[in-house]
Amino acid sequence: MKQYKKSYEIKNMAKDRLESRYGGAILITFLSFLLSGMARLSINSVCVSTMNTVYAMTGSTGASAGISVLFDILLVTAGVLFGVMNAGIALYFLNLACGQRASVRDLFYGFRTDSKRYLVISAALALCQTICLWPGQYLFQNYISTRDLKWIFYALGAAGAGLCIYIPVSLGIALSFYLALDFPENTGKETLSLCWRMMKGHRSRLFLLELGFLPLTLLCILSFGIGFLWLEPYMQMTHACFFLDLMNPGSAR
């Protein structure tokens, strides 16, 4: 009978693997956040200025809304492209977890090696998030525009329904980048399908594992975000250790 580690055992293993190696781990996660954050900020800035210009020229809210939709699509596209860096992050933390050499240059591994496969995985994760969570965000924006309380209830309902779909689906494909590294012969679609099958019976384990980070997340928010420099590498290493335990129960020590 397979004996999988408990959540606290996986987290303890992650702490051990990160001991004296936080420097590079912080750097690679910070670079990923910085690059993707700068791209989103640039797109949002151009979107706002373009919408204001179009509205000033046409006086049409419909035209401004159309511009907003176009930039939303651009944001999703950028999210897919930058999501490929998650393959490099997965490689970096898997190497650390297995005691192998890891380099910050691993961040761009997904762009150097069979990028189409990683693009498919990144697109699946980004579209899952967009389809499930965007309706609630859109309805909440309507409340901000109109200050009509009914949009709050619509937004909460849409967000609740979206989360009920998003959480199990995202957990089912959460380890796809790790599997893509372990099975390089598989296509992106095959990797997603394999991950979905492997995660059956384990989604609740991963959910509880991630839920355990909630108190630390709140503390990081209270630290004005500074704590995330240490929390993000810890979470990434925990996911890597969870993957190793899933693939080889009881063997990762």
Coordinates of N, CA and C in Angstrom, one line a residue, residues 68-234:
S68 N -11.4 48.2 -24.0 CA -11.1 47.5 -22.8 C -11.1 46.0 -23.0
V69 N -12.1 45.5 -23.8 CA -12.1 44.0 -24.1 C -10.9 43.6 -24.9
L70 N -10.4 44.4 -25.8 CA -9.2 44.1 -26.6 C -8.0 44.0 -25.7
F71 N -7.9 44.9 -24.8 CA -6.8 44.9 -23.9 C -6.9 43.8 -22.9
D72 N -8.1 43.4 -22.5 CA -8.3 42.2 -21.7 C -7.7 41.0 -22.4
I73 N -8.0 40.9 -23.7 CA -7.5 39.7 -24.4 C -6.0 39.8 -24.5
L74 N -5.5 41.0 -24.7 CA -4.0 41.1 -24.7 C -3.4 40.7 -23.4
L75 N -4.0 41.1 -22.3 CA -3.5 40.7 -20.9 C -3.5 39.2 -20.8
V76 N -4.6 38.5 -21.2 CA -4.6 37.0 -21.2 C -3.5 36.4 -22.0
T77 N -3.3 37.0 -23.2 CA -2.2 36.5 -24.1 C -0.8 36.7 -23.4
A78 N -0.6 37.8 -22.8 CA 0.6 38.1 -22.1 C 0.8 37.1 -20.9
G79 N -0.3 36.8 -20.3 CA -0.3 35.9 -19.1 C 0.1 34.5 -19.6
V80 N -0.4 34.1 -20.8 CA 0.0 32.8 -21.3 C 1.5 32.7 -21.7
L81 N 2.0 33.8 -22.3 CA 3.4 33.8 -22.7 C 4.3 33.8 -21.5
F82 N 4.0 34.7 -20.5 CA 4.9 34.7 -19.3 C 4.6 33.5 -18.4
G83 N 3.5 32.8 -18.6 CA 3.3 31.6 -17.8 C 4.2 30.5 -18.2
V84 N 4.9 30.6 -19.4 CA 5.9 29.6 -19.8 C 7.0 29.6 -18.8
M85 N 7.3 30.7 -18.1 CA 8.4 30.8 -17.2 C 8.1 29.8 -16.0
N86 N 6.9 29.4 -15.8 CA 6.6 28.4 -14.7 C 7.3 27.1 -14.9
A87 N 7.6 26.8 -16.2 CA 8.3 25.5 -16.5 C 9.7 25.7 -16.0
G88 N 10.3 26.8 -16.1 CA 11.7 27.0 -15.6 C 11.7 27.1 -14.1
I89 N 10.7 27.7 -13.5 CA 10.6 27.7 -12.0 C 10.4 26.2 -11.5
A90 N 9.6 25.5 -12.2 CA 9.4 24.1 -11.7 C 10.7 23.3 -11.9
L91 N 11.5 23.5 -13.0 CA 12.8 22.9 -13.1 C 13.7 23.3 -12.0
Y92 N 13.8 24.6 -11.7 CA 14.7 25.1 -10.7 C 14.5 24.4 -9.4
F93 N 13.2 24.3 -8.9 CA 12.9 23.8 -7.6 C 12.9 22.3 -7.6
L94 N 12.7 21.6 -8.7 CA 12.9 20.2 -8.8 C 14.3 19.8 -8.6
N95 N 15.2 20.6 -9.3 CA 16.6 20.4 -9.2 C 17.1 20.6 -7.7
L96 N 16.6 21.6 -7.1 CA 17.0 21.8 -5.7 C 16.5 20.7 -4.8
A97 N 15.3 20.3 -5.0 CA 14.7 19.2 -4.2 C 15.4 17.9 -4.4
C98 N 16.0 17.7 -5.6 CA 16.7 16.4 -5.8 C 18.2 16.5 -5.6
G99 N 18.6 17.7 -5.1 CA 20.0 17.9 -4.7 C 20.9 18.1 -6.0
Q100 N 20.3 18.5 -7.1 CA 21.1 18.8 -8.3 C 21.3 20.3 -8.5
R101 N 22.2 20.6 -9.4 CA 22.6 22.0 -9.7 C 21.4 22.8 -10.2
A102 N 21.1 23.9 -9.7 CA 20.0 24.8 -10.2 C 20.5 26.2 -10.5
S103 N 20.1 26.7 -11.5 CA 20.5 28.1 -11.9 C 19.4 29.0 -12.2
V104 N 19.6 30.3 -11.9 CA 18.5 31.3 -12.2 C 18.2 31.3 -13.7
R105 N 19.1 30.9 -14.5 CA 18.9 30.8 -16.0 C 17.8 29.8 -16.3
D106 N 17.5 28.9 -15.4 CA 16.4 28.0 -15.7 C 15.1 28.6 -15.9
L107 N 15.0 29.9 -15.4 CA 13.7 30.6 -15.6 C 13.2 30.6 -17.0
F108 N 14.1 30.7 -18.0 CA 13.7 30.8 -19.4 C 13.8 29.4 -20.1
Y109 N 13.9 28.3 -19.3 CA 14.0 27.0 -19.9 C 12.8 26.7 -20.8
G110 N 11.6 27.1 -20.5 CA 10.4 26.8 -21.3 C 10.5 27.4 -22.6
F111 N 11.2 28.5 -22.8 CA 11.3 29.2 -24.1 C 12.4 28.6 -25.0
R112 N 13.3 27.9 -24.3 CA 14.4 27.3 -25.0 C 14.2 25.9 -25.5
T113 N 13.3 25.2 -24.8 CA 13.1 23.7 -25.1 C 11.6 23.5 -25.4
D114 N 11.2 23.1 -26.6 CA 9.9 22.7 -26.9 C 8.8 23.7 -26.3
S115 N 8.9 24.9 -26.7 CA 8.1 25.9 -26.1 C 6.6 25.7 -26.4
K116 N 6.3 25.1 -27.5 CA 4.9 24.8 -27.9 C 4.2 24.0 -26.8
R117 N 4.9 23.0 -26.2 CA 4.3 22.2 -25.2 C 4.0 23.0 -24.0
Y118 N 4.9 23.8 -23.6 CA 4.7 24.6 -22.4 C 3.6 25.7 -22.6
L119 N 3.5 26.2 -23.8 CA 2.5 27.2 -24.2 C 1.1 26.6 -24.0
V120 N 1.0 25.4 -24.4 CA -0.3 24.7 -24.3 C -0.7 24.6 -22.8
I121 N 0.2 24.2 -22.0 CA -0.1 24.0 -20.6 C -0.4 25.4 -19.9
S122 N 0.4 26.4 -20.3 CA 0.2 27.7 -19.8 C -1.1 28.3 -20.2
A123 N -1.5 28.0 -21.5 CA -2.8 28.5 -22.0 C -4.0 27.8 -21.3
A124 N -3.8 26.5 -21.0 CA -4.9 25.8 -20.2 C -5.1 26.4 -18.8
L125 N -4.0 26.7 -18.1 CA -4.1 27.3 -16.8 C -4.7 28.7 -16.8
A126 N -4.2 29.5 -17.8 CA -4.7 30.9 -17.9 C -6.2 31.0 -18.3
L127 N -6.6 30.1 -19.3 CA -8.0 30.1 -19.7 C -8.9 29.6 -18.6
C128 N -8.4 28.6 -17.9 CA -9.2 28.1 -16.7 C -9.5 29.3 -15.8
Q129 N -8.5 30.0 -15.4 CA -8.6 31.2 -14.5 C -9.5 32.3 -15.1
T130 N -9.3 32.6 -16.4 CA -10.1 33.6 -17.0 C -11.6 33.3 -17.1
I131 N -11.9 32.1 -17.6 CA -13.3 31.7 -17.8 C -14.0 31.6 -16.5
C132 N -13.4 31.1 -15.5 CA -14.0 30.9 -14.2 C -14.1 32.2 -13.3
L133 N -13.1 33.1 -13.4 CA -13.1 34.2 -12.5 C -13.4 35.5 -13.1
W134 N -13.3 35.6 -14.5 CA -13.5 36.9 -15.1 C -15.0 37.4 -15.0
P135 N -16.0 36.6 -15.1 CA -17.4 37.1 -14.9 C -17.6 37.9 -13.6
G136 N -17.1 37.3 -12.5 CA -17.2 38.0 -11.2 C -16.5 39.3 -11.2
Q137 N -15.3 39.4 -11.8 CA -14.6 40.7 -11.9 C -15.3 41.7 -12.7
Y138 N -15.9 41.2 -13.9 CA -16.6 42.1 -14.7 C -17.8 42.7 -14.0
L139 N -18.6 41.9 -13.3 CA -19.8 42.3 -12.6 C -19.4 43.3 -11.5
F140 N -18.3 43.1 -10.8 CA -17.8 44.0 -9.8 C -17.4 45.3 -10.4
Q141 N -16.8 45.3 -11.6 CA -16.5 46.6 -12.3 C -17.8 47.4 -12.6
N142 N -18.9 46.7 -12.9 CA -20.2 47.3 -13.1 C -20.6 48.0 -11.8
Y143 N -20.4 47.4 -10.7 CA -20.8 48.1 -9.4 C -20.0 49.3 -9.2
I144 N -18.7 49.3 -9.5 CA -17.8 50.5 -9.4 C -18.3 51.6 -10.3
S145 N -18.8 51.2 -11.4 CA -19.2 52.2 -12.4 C -20.6 52.8 -12.0
T146 N -21.5 52.0 -11.5 CA -22.8 52.4 -11.3 C -23.2 52.7 -9.8
R147 N -22.4 52.0 -8.9 CA -22.7 52.1 -7.4 C -24.0 51.5 -7.1
D148 N -24.5 50.6 -8.0 CA -25.8 50.0 -7.8 C -25.5 48.7 -7.0
L149 N -26.1 48.5 -5.8 CA -25.7 47.4 -4.9 C -26.1 46.0 -5.5
K150 N -27.0 46.0 -6.5 CA -27.4 44.7 -7.1 C -26.2 44.0 -7.8
W151 N -25.3 44.9 -8.3 CA -24.1 44.3 -9.0 C -23.2 43.6 -8.0
I152 N -23.2 44.0 -6.7 CA -22.4 43.3 -5.7 C -22.9 41.9 -5.5
F153 N -24.2 41.7 -5.4 CA -24.7 40.4 -5.2 C -24.5 39.5 -6.5
Y154 N -24.6 40.1 -7.7 CA -24.3 39.4 -8.9 C -22.9 38.9 -8.9
A155 N -22.0 39.9 -8.5 CA -20.6 39.6 -8.6 C -20.2 38.5 -7.6
L156 N -20.8 38.6 -6.4 CA -20.5 37.5 -5.4 C -21.0 36.2 -5.8
G157 N -22.2 36.1 -6.4 CA -22.7 34.9 -7.0 C -21.8 34.3 -8.1
A158 N -21.4 35.2 -9.0 CA -20.6 34.7 -10.1 C -19.2 34.2 -9.6
A159 N -18.7 35.0 -8.6 CA -17.4 34.6 -8.1 C -17.5 33.3 -7.3
G160 N -18.5 33.1 -6.6 CA -18.7 31.8 -5.9 C -18.8 30.6 -6.8
A161 N -19.7 30.8 -7.9 CA -19.8 29.7 -8.8 C -18.5 29.5 -9.6
G162 N -17.8 30.6 -9.9 CA -16.6 30.4 -10.6 C -15.5 29.7 -9.8
L163 N -15.4 30.0 -8.5 CA -14.5 29.3 -7.6 C -14.8 27.8 -7.5
C164 N -16.1 27.5 -7.5 CA -16.5 26.1 -7.3 C -16.0 25.2 -8.5
I165 N -15.9 25.9 -9.7 CA -15.3 25.2 -10.9 C -13.8 25.3 -10.9
Y166 N -13.3 26.5 -10.6 CA -11.9 26.8 -10.8 C -11.0 26.0 -9.9
I167 N -11.4 25.9 -8.6 CA -10.6 25.2 -7.6 C -10.3 23.7 -8.0
P168 N -11.3 22.9 -8.2 CA -11.0 21.5 -8.6 C -10.3 21.3 -9.9
V169 N -10.7 22.2 -10.9 CA -10.0 22.1 -12.2 C -8.6 22.5 -12.2
S170 N -8.3 23.6 -11.5 CA -6.9 24.1 -11.4 C -6.1 23.1 -10.6
L171 N -6.6 22.5 -9.5 CA -5.9 21.5 -8.8 C -5.6 20.3 -9.6
G172 N -6.5 19.9 -10.5 CA -6.3 18.8 -11.3 C -5.2 18.9 -12.4
I173 N -4.8 20.1 -12.7 CA -3.8 20.3 -13.7 C -2.6 21.1 -13.2
A174 N -2.6 21.3 -11.8 CA -1.6 22.2 -11.2 C -0.2 21.7 -11.4
L175 N 0.0 20.4 -11.5 CA 1.4 19.9 -11.5 C 1.8 19.6 -13.0
S176 N 1.2 20.1 -14.0 CA 1.4 19.8 -15.4 C 2.8 20.2 -15.8
F177 N 3.4 21.3 -15.3 CA 4.7 21.7 -15.7 C 5.7 20.7 -15.2
Y178 N 5.5 20.2 -13.9 CA 6.4 19.2 -13.4 C 6.4 17.9 -14.2
L179 N 5.2 17.5 -14.6 CA 5.0 16.3 -15.4 C 5.7 16.4 -16.8
A180 N 5.5 17.7 -17.4 CA 6.1 17.9 -18.7 C 7.7 17.8 -18.6
L181 N 8.2 18.1 -17.5 CA 9.7 17.9 -17.3 C 10.1 16.5 -17.2
D182 N 9.2 15.7 -16.5 CA 9.5 14.3 -16.3 C 9.2 13.4 -17.5
F183 N 8.2 13.9 -18.3 CA 7.8 13.1 -19.5 C 7.9 14.0 -20.8
P184 N 9.2 14.3 -21.2 CA 9.4 15.3 -22.3 C 8.8 14.8 -23.6
E185 N 8.6 13.5 -23.7 CA 8.1 12.9 -25.0 C 6.6 13.2 -25.2
N186 N 5.9 13.6 -24.1 CA 4.4 13.9 -24.2 C 4.2 15.3 -24.8
T187 N 3.1 15.4 -25.5 CA 2.6 16.8 -26.0 C 2.0 17.5 -24.8
G188 N 1.7 18.8 -25.0 CA 1.1 19.5 -23.9 C -0.3 19.0 -23.5
K189 N -1.1 18.6 -24.5 CA -2.4 18.0 -24.3 C -2.3 16.7 -23.5
E190 N -1.3 15.9 -23.9 CA -1.1 14.6 -23.3 C -0.7 14.8 -21.8
T191 N 0.1 15.8 -21.6 CA 0.6 16.1 -20.2 C -0.5 16.5 -19.4
L192 N -1.4 17.4 -19.9 CA -2.6 17.9 -19.1 C -3.5 16.7 -18.8
S193 N -3.7 15.8 -19.7 CA -4.6 14.6 -19.5 C -3.9 13.7 -18.5
L194 N -2.6 13.5 -18.6 CA -1.9 12.6 -17.6 C -2.0 13.2 -16.2
C195 N -1.8 14.5 -16.1 CA -1.9 15.2 -14.8 C -3.3 15.1 -14.2
W196 N -4.3 15.2 -15.0 CA -5.7 15.1 -14.5 C -5.9 13.7 -13.9
R197 N -5.4 12.7 -14.6 CA -5.6 11.3 -14.2 C -4.8 11.1 -12.9
M198 N -3.6 11.6 -12.8 CA -2.8 11.3 -11.7 C -3.3 12.0 -10.4
M199 N -3.9 13.2 -10.6 CA -4.4 13.9 -9.5 C -5.7 13.4 -8.9
K200 N -6.3 12.4 -9.5 CA -7.6 11.9 -8.9 C -7.3 11.3 -7.6
G201 N -8.0 11.7 -6.6 CA -7.7 11.3 -5.2 C -6.7 12.1 -4.5
H202 N -6.0 13.0 -5.2 CA -5.0 13.8 -4.5 C -5.3 15.3 -4.5
R203 N -6.3 15.7 -5.2 CA -6.7 17.1 -5.3 C -7.0 17.7 -3.9
S204 N -7.6 16.9 -3.1 CA -7.9 17.3 -1.7 C -6.7 17.5 -0.9
R205 N -5.7 16.6 -1.1 CA -4.4 16.7 -0.4 C -3.7 18.0 -0.8
L206 N -3.7 18.3 -2.1 CA -3.0 19.5 -2.5 C -3.8 20.8 -2.1
F207 N -5.1 20.7 -2.0 CA -5.9 21.8 -1.6 C -5.6 22.1 -0.1
L208 N -5.6 21.1 0.7 CA -5.3 21.3 2.1 C -3.8 21.8 2.4
L209 N -2.9 21.3 1.5 CA -1.6 21.8 1.6 C -1.5 23.2 1.3
E210 N -2.2 23.7 0.3 CA -2.1 25.1 -0.1 C -2.9 26.0 0.9
L211 N -4.0 25.4 1.5 CA -4.8 26.1 2.5 C -4.0 26.4 3.7
G212 N -3.0 25.5 4.0 CA -2.1 25.7 5.1 C -1.2 27.0 5.0
F213 N -1.1 27.5 3.8 CA -0.3 28.7 3.6 C -1.1 30.0 3.9
L214 N -2.3 29.9 4.1 CA -3.2 31.1 4.3 C -2.7 32.0 5.5
P215 N -2.4 31.4 6.7 CA -1.9 32.3 7.7 C -0.7 33.0 7.4
L216 N 0.3 32.3 6.7 CA 1.5 33.0 6.3 C 1.3 34.1 5.3
T217 N 0.3 33.8 4.4 CA -0.1 34.8 3.3 C -0.6 36.1 4.0
L218 N -1.4 35.9 5.0 CA -2.0 37.1 5.7 C -0.9 37.9 6.4
L219 N 0.1 37.2 7.0 CA 1.2 37.9 7.6 C 2.1 38.6 6.6
C220 N 2.2 38.0 5.4 CA 3.0 38.7 4.3 C 2.3 39.9 3.9
I221 N 0.9 39.9 3.8 CA 0.2 41.1 3.5 C 0.4 42.2 4.5
L222 N 0.4 41.8 5.8 CA 0.6 42.8 6.8 C 2.0 43.4 6.8
S223 N 3.0 42.6 6.2 CA 4.4 43.1 6.0 C 4.5 43.9 4.8
F224 N 3.4 44.4 4.2 CA 3.4 45.2 2.9 C 4.0 44.4 1.8
G225 N 3.9 43.1 1.8 CA 4.3 42.2 0.7 C 5.8 41.8 0.8
I226 N 6.5 42.3 1.7 CA 7.9 41.9 1.8 C 8.1 40.4 2.1
G227 N 7.2 39.9 3.0 CA 7.3 38.5 3.3 C 7.1 37.5 2.2
F228 N 6.5 38.0 1.1 CA 6.3 37.1 -0.1 C 7.6 36.7 -0.7
L229 N 8.7 37.5 -0.5 CA 10.0 37.1 -1.0 C 10.5 35.8 -0.5
W230 N 10.1 35.5 0.8 CA 10.4 34.2 1.4 C 9.3 33.1 1.2
L231 N 8.1 33.6 1.3 CA 7.0 32.7 1.2 C 6.8 32.0 -0.2
E232 N 7.0 32.8 -1.3 CA 6.9 32.2 -2.6 C 7.8 31.1 -2.9
P233 N 9.2 31.2 -2.6 CA 10.1 30.1 -2.8 C 9.7 28.9 -1.9
Y234 N 9.2 29.1 -0.7 CA 8.8 28.1 0.2 C 7.6 27.3 -0.4

